[in-house]
PDB file of C-alpha atoms in Angstrom:
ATOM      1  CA  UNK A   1     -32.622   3.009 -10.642  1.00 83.00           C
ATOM      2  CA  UNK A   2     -30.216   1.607  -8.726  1.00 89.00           C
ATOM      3  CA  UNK A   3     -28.068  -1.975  -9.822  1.00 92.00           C
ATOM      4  CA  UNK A   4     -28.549  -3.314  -6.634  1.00 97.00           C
ATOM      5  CA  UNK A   5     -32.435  -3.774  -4.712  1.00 97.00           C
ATOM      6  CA  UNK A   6     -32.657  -3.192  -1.094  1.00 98.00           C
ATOM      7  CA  UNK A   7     -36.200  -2.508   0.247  1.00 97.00           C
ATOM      8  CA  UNK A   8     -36.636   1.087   1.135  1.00 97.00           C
ATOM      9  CA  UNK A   9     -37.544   0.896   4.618  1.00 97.00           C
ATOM     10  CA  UNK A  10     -37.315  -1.496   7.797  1.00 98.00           C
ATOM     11  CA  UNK A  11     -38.664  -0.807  11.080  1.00 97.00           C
ATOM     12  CA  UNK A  12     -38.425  -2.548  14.272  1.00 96.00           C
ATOM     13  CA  UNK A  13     -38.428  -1.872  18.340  1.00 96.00           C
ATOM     14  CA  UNK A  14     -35.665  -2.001  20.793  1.00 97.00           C
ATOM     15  CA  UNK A  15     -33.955  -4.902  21.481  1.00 97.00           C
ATOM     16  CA  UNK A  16     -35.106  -6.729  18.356  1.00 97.00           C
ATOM     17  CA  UNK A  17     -33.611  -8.357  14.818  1.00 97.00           C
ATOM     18  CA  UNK A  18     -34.148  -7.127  11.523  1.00 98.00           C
ATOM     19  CA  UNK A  19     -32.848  -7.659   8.277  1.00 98.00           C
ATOM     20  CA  UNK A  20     -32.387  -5.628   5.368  1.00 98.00           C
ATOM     21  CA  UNK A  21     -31.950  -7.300   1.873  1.00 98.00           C
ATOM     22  CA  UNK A  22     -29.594  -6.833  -0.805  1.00 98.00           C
ATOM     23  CA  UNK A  23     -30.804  -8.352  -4.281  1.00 98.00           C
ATOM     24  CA  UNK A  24     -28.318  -8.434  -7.466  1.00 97.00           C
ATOM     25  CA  UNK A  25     -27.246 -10.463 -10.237  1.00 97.00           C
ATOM     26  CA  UNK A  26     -24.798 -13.014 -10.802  1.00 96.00           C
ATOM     27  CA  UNK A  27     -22.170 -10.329 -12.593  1.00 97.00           C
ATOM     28  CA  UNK A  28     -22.343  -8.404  -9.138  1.00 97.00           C
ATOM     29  CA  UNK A  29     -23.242 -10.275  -6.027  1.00 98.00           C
ATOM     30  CA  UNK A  30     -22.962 -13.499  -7.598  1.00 97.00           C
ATOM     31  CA  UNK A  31     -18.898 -12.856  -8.232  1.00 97.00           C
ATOM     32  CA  UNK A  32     -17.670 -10.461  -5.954  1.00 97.00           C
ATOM     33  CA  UNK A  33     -17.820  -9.691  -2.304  1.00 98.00           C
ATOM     34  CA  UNK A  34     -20.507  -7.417  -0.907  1.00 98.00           C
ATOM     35  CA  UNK A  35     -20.077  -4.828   1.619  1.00 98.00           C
ATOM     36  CA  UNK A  36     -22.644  -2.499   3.730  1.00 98.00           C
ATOM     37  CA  UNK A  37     -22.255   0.922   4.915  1.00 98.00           C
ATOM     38  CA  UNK A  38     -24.048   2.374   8.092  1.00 98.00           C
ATOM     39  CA  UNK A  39     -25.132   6.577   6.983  1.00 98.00           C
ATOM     40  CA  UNK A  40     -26.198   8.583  10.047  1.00 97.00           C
ATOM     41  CA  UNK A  41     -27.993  11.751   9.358  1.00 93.00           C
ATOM     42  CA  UNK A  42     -25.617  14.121   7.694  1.00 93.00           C
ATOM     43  CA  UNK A  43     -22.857  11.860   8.329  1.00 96.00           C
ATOM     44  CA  UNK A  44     -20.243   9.908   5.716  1.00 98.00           C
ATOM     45  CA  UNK A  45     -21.189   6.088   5.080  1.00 98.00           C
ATOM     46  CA  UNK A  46     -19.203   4.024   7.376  1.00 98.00           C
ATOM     47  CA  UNK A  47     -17.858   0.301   6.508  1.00 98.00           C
ATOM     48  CA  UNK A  48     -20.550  -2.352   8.501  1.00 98.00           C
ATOM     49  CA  UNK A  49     -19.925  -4.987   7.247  1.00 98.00           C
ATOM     50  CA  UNK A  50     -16.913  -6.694   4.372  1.00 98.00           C
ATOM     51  CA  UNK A  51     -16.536  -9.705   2.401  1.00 98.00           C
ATOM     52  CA  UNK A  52     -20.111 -10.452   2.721  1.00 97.00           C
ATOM     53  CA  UNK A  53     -20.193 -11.059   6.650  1.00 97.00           C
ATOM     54  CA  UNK A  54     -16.299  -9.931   8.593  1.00 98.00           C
ATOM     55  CA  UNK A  55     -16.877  -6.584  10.979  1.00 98.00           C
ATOM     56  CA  UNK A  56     -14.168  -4.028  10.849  1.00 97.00           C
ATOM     57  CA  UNK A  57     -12.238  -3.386  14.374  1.00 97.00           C
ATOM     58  CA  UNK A  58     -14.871  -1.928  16.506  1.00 96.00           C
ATOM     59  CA  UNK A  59     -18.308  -2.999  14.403  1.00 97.00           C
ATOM     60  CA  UNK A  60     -20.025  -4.882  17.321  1.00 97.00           C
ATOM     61  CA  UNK A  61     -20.672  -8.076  16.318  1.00 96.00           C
ATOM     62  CA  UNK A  62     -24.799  -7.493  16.426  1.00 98.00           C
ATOM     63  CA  UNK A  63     -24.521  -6.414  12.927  1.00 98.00           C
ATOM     64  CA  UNK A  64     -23.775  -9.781  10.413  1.00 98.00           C
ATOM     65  CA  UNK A  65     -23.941 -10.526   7.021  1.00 98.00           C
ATOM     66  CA  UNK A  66     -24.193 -13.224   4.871  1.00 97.00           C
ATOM     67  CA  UNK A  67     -24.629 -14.056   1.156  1.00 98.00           C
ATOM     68  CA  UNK A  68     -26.076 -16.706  -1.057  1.00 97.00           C
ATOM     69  CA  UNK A  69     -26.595 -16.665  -4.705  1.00 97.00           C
ATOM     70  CA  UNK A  70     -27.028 -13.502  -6.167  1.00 97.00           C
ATOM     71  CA  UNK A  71     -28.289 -11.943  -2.844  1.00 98.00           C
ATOM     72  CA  UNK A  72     -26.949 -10.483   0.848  1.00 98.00           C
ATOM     73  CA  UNK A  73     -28.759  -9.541   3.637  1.00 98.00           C
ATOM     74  CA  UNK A  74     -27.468  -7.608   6.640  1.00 98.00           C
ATOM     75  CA  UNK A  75     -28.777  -8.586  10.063  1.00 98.00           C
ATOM     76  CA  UNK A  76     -28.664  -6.299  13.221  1.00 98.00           C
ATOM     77  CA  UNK A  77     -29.755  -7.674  16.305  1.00 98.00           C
ATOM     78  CA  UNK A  78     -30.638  -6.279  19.793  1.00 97.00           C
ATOM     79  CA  UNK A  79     -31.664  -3.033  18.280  1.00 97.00           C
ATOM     80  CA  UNK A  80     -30.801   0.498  20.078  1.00 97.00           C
ATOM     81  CA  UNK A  81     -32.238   3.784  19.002  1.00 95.00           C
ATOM     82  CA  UNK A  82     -29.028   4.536  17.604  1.00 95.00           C
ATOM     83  CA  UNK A  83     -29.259   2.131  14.851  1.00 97.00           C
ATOM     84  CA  UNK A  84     -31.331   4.318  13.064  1.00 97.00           C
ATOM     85  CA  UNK A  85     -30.048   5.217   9.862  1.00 97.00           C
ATOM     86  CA  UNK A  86     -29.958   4.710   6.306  1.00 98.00           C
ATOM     87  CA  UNK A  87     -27.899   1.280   5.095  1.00 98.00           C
ATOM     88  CA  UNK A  88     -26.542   0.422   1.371  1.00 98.00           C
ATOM     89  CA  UNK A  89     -25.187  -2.547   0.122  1.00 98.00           C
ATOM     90  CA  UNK A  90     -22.021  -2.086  -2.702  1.00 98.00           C
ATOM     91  CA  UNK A  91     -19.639  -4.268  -4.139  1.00 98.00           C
ATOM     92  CA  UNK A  92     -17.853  -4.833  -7.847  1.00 98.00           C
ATOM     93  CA  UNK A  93     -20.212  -5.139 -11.214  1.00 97.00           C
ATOM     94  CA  UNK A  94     -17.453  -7.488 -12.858  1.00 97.00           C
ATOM     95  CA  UNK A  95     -19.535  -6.595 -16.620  1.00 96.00           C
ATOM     96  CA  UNK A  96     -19.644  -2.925 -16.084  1.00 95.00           C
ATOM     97  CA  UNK A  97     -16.419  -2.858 -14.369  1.00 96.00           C
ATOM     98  CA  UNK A  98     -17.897  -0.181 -12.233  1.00 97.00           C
ATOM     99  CA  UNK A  99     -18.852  -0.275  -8.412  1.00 97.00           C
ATOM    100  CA  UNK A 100     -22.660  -0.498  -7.626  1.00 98.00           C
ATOM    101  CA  UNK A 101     -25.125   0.652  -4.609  1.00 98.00           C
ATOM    102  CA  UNK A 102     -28.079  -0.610  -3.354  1.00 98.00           C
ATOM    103  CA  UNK A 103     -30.817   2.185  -3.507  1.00 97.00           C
ATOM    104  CA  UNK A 104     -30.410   2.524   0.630  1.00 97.00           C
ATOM    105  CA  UNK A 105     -32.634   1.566   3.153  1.00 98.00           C
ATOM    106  CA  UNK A 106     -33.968   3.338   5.989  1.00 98.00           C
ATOM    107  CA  UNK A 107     -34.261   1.608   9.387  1.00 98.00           C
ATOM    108  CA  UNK A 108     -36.166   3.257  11.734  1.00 97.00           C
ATOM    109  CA  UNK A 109     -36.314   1.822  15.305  1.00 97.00           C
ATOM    110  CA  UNK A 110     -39.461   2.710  16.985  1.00 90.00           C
TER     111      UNK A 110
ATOM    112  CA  UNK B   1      -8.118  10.869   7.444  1.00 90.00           C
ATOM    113  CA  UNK B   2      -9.356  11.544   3.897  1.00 95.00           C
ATOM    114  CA  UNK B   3     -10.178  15.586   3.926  1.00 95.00           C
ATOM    115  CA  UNK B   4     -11.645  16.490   0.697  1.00 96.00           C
ATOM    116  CA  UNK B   5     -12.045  20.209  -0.582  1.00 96.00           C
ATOM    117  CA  UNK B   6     -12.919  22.018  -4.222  1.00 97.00           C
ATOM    118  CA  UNK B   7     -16.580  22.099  -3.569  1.00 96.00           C
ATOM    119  CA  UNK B   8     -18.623  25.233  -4.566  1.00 97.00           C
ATOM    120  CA  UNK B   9     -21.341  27.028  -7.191  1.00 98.00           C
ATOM    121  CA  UNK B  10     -20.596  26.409 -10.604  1.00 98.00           C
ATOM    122  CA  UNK B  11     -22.911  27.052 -13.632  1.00 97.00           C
ATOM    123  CA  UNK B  12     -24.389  24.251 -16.345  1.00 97.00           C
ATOM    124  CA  UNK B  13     -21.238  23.801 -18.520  1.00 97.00           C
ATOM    125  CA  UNK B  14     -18.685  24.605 -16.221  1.00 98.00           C
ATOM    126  CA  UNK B  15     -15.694  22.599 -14.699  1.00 98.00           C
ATOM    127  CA  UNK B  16     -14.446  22.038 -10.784  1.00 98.00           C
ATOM    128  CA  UNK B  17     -11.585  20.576  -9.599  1.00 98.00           C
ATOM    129  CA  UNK B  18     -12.176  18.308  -6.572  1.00 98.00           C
ATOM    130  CA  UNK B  19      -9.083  16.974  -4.121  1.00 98.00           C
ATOM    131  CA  UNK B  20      -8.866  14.779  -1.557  1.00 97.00           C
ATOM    132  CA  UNK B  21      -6.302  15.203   0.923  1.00 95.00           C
ATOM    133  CA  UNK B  22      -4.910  11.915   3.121  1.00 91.00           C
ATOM    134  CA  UNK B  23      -3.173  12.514   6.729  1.00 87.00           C
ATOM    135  CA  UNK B  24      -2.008   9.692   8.763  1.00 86.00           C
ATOM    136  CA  UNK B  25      -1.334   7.372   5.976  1.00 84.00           C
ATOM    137  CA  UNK B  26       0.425   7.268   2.562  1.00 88.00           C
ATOM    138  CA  UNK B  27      -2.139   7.261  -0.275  1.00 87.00           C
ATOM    139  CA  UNK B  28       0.281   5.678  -2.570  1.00 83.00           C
ATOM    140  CA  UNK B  29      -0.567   2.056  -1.786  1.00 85.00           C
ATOM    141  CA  UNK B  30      -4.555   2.277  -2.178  1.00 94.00           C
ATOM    142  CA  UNK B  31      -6.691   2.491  -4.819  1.00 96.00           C
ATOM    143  CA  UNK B  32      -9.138   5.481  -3.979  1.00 97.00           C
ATOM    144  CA  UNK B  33     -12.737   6.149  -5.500  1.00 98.00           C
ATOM    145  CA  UNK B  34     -14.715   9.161  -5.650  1.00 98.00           C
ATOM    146  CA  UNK B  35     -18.680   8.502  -4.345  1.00 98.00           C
ATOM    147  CA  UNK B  36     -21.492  11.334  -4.974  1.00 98.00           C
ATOM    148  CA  UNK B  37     -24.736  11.367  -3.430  1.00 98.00           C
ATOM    149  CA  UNK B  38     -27.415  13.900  -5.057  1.00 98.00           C
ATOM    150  CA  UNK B  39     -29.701  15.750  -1.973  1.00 96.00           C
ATOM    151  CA  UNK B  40     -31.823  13.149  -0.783  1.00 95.00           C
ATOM    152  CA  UNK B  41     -30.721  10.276  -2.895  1.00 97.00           C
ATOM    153  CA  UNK B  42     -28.745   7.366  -2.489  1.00 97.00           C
ATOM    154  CA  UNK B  43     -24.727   6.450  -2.491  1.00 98.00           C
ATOM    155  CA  UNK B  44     -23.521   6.495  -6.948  1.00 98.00           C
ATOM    156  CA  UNK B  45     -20.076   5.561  -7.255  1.00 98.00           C
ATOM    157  CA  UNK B  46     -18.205   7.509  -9.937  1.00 98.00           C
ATOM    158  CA  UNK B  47     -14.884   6.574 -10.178  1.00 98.00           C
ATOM    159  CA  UNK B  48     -11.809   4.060  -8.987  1.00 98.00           C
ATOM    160  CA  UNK B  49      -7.845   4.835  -9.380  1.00 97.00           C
ATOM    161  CA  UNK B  50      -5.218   2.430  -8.912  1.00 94.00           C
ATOM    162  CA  UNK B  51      -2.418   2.721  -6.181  1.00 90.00           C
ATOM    163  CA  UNK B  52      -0.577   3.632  -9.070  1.00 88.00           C
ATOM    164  CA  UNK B  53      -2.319   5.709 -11.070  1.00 86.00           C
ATOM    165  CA  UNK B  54      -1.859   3.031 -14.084  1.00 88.00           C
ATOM    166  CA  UNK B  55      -5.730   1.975 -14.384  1.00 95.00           C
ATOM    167  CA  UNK B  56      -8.793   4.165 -13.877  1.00 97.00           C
ATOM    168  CA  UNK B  57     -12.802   3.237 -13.976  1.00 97.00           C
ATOM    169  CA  UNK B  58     -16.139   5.552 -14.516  1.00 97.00           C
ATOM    170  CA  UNK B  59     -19.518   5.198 -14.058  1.00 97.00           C
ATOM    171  CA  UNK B  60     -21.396   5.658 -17.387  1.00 96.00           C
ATOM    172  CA  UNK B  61     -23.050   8.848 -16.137  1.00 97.00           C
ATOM    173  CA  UNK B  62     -19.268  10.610 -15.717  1.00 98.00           C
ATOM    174  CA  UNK B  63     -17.693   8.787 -18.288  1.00 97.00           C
ATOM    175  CA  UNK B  64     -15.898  11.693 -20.900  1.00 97.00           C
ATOM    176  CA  UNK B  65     -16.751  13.881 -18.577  1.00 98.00           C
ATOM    177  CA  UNK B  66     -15.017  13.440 -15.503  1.00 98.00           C
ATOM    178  CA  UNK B  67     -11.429  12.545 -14.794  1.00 98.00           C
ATOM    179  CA  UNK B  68      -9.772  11.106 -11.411  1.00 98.00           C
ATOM    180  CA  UNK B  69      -5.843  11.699 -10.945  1.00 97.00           C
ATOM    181  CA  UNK B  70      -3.347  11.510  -8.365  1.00 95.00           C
ATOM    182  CA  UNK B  71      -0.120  12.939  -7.203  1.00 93.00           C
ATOM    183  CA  UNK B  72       1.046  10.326  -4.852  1.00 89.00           C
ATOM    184  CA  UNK B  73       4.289  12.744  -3.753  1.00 90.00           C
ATOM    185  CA  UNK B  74       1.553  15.350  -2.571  1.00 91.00           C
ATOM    186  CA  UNK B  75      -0.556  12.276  -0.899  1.00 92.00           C
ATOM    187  CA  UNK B  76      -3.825  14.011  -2.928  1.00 94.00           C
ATOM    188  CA  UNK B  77      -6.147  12.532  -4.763  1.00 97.00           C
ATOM    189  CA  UNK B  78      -8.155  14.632  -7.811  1.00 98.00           C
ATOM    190  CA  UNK B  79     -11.168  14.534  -9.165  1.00 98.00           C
ATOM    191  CA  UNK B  80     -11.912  17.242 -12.656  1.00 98.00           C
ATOM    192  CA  UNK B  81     -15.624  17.784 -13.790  1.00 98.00           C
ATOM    193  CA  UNK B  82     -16.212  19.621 -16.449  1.00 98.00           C
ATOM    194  CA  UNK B  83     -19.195  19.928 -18.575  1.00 98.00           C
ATOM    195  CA  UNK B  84     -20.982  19.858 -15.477  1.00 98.00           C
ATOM    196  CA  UNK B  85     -25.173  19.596 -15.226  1.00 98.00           C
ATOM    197  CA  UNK B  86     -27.801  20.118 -12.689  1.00 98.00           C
ATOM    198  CA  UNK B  87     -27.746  17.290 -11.880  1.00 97.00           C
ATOM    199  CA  UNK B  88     -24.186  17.178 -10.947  1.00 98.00           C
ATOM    200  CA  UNK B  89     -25.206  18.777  -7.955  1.00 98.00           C
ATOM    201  CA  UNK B  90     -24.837  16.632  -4.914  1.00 98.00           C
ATOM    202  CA  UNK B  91     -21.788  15.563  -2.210  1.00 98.00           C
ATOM    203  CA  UNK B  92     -18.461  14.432  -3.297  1.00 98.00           C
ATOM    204  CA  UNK B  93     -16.892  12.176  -1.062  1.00 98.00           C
ATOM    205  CA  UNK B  94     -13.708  10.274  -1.516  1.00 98.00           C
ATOM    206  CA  UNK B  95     -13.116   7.021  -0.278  1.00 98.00           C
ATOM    207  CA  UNK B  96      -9.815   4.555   0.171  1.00 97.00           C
ATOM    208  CA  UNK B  97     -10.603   1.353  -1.651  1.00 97.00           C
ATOM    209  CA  UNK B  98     -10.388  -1.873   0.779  1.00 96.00           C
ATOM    210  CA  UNK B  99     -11.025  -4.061  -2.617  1.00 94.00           C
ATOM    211  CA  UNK B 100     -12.832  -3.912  -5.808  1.00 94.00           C
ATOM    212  CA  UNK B 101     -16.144  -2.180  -4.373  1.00 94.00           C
ATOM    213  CA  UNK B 102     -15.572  -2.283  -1.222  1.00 97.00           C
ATOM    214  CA  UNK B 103     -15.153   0.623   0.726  1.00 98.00           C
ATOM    215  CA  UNK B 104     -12.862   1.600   4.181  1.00 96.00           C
ATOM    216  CA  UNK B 105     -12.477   4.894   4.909  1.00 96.00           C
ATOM    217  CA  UNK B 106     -14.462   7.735   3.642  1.00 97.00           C
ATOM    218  CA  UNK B 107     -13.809  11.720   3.766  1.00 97.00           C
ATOM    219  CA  UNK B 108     -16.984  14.296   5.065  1.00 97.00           C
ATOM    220  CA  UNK B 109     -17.382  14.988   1.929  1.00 97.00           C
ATOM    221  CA  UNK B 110     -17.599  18.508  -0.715  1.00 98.00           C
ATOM    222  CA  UNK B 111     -20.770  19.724  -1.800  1.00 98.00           C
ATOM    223  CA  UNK B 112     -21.111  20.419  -5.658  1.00 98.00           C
ATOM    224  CA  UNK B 113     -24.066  22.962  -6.700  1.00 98.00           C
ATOM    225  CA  UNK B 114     -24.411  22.940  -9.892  1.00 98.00           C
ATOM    226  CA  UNK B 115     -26.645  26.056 -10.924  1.00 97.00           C
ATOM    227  CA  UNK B 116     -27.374  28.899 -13.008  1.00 95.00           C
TER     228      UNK B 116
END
């Protein structure tokens, strides 16, 4: 059981928006910044999205983020085929002192 | 790059040393973490070193178990397992720390089997 609740999947066609949520609690989220990692089949995670909603160099800015509360949510708009993949959202348990993961969430783009 | 290595068959019980290798950029001034992620399961992090060494963290399913170290004057990184279980098994990655859960650059990862 993972600290951190995403939904397990998301699916959506070309071209449009969808958003996969990131649920916590206010020792986690609600303190610290969140981040979200794009994992491509067989592939390492790579760094979406930091400080709840800036792109690393080269993240094109269809993928966003935001955070309210004790919750995040990762937006990705104009949707290609290679978007498909599985997403997590991390960041800093301040009680635990421990880093936490969502559970992942699979996006499949029909 | 981050290029870890150690990876391999191990029985229940027995230890593995785990290293992670940077090229193109000096180590010493990150804090680095070690991620698993069990064979079709999600991302657990395990572990977080300071830049210097001074000040480590665990996950409570490592904890006693597992140890991170570093030898900033070989740019390397270390993760030791021992007492390891089945479900151990699963890929290692190491990954430079941006900030306190957050993530920047991550190595391809070492796969751990843990088996009899």
């Amino acid at each position: 059981q993972s600290v951190l609740t995403q939904p397990p999947s998301v699916s959506a066609a070309p071209g449009q928006k969808v958003t996969i949520s990131c649920s916590g609690r206010s020792s986690n989220i609600g303190s610290n910044y969140v981040s979200w990692y794009q994992q491509l089949p067989g592939t390492a995670p790579k760094l979406l999205i930091y400080d709840n909603n800036k792109r690393p160099s080269g993240i094109p800015d269809r993928f966003s983020g935001s955070k309210s509360g004790t919750s995040a949510t990762l937006g990705i708009t104009g949707l290609q085929t290679g978007d498909g993949a599985d997403y997590y959202c991390g960041t800093w348990d301040s009680s635990l002192s421990a880093g936490v993961f969502g559970g992942g969430t699979k996006l499949t783009v029909l | 790059q981050l290029l870890e290595s150690g990876g391999g068959l191990v029985q229940p019980g027995g230890s593995l040393r785990l290293s992670c290798a940077a090229s193109g950029f000096t180590l010493s001034g990150y804090a680095m973490s070690w991620v698993r992620q069990a064979p079709g399961k999600g991302l657990e992090w395990l572990s977080h070193i300071t830049g210097s060494g001074g000040s480590t963290y665990y996950a409570d399913s490592v904890k006693g178990r597992f140890t991170i170290f570093r030898d900033n004057s070989k740019n390397t990184v270390y993760l030791q397992m021992n007492s390891l279980r089945v479900e151990d098994t699963a890929v290692y990655y190491c990954a430079k720390v941006f900030s306190l859960g957050t993530f920047d650059y991550w190595g391809q990862g070492t796969l751990v089997t843990v088996s009899s």
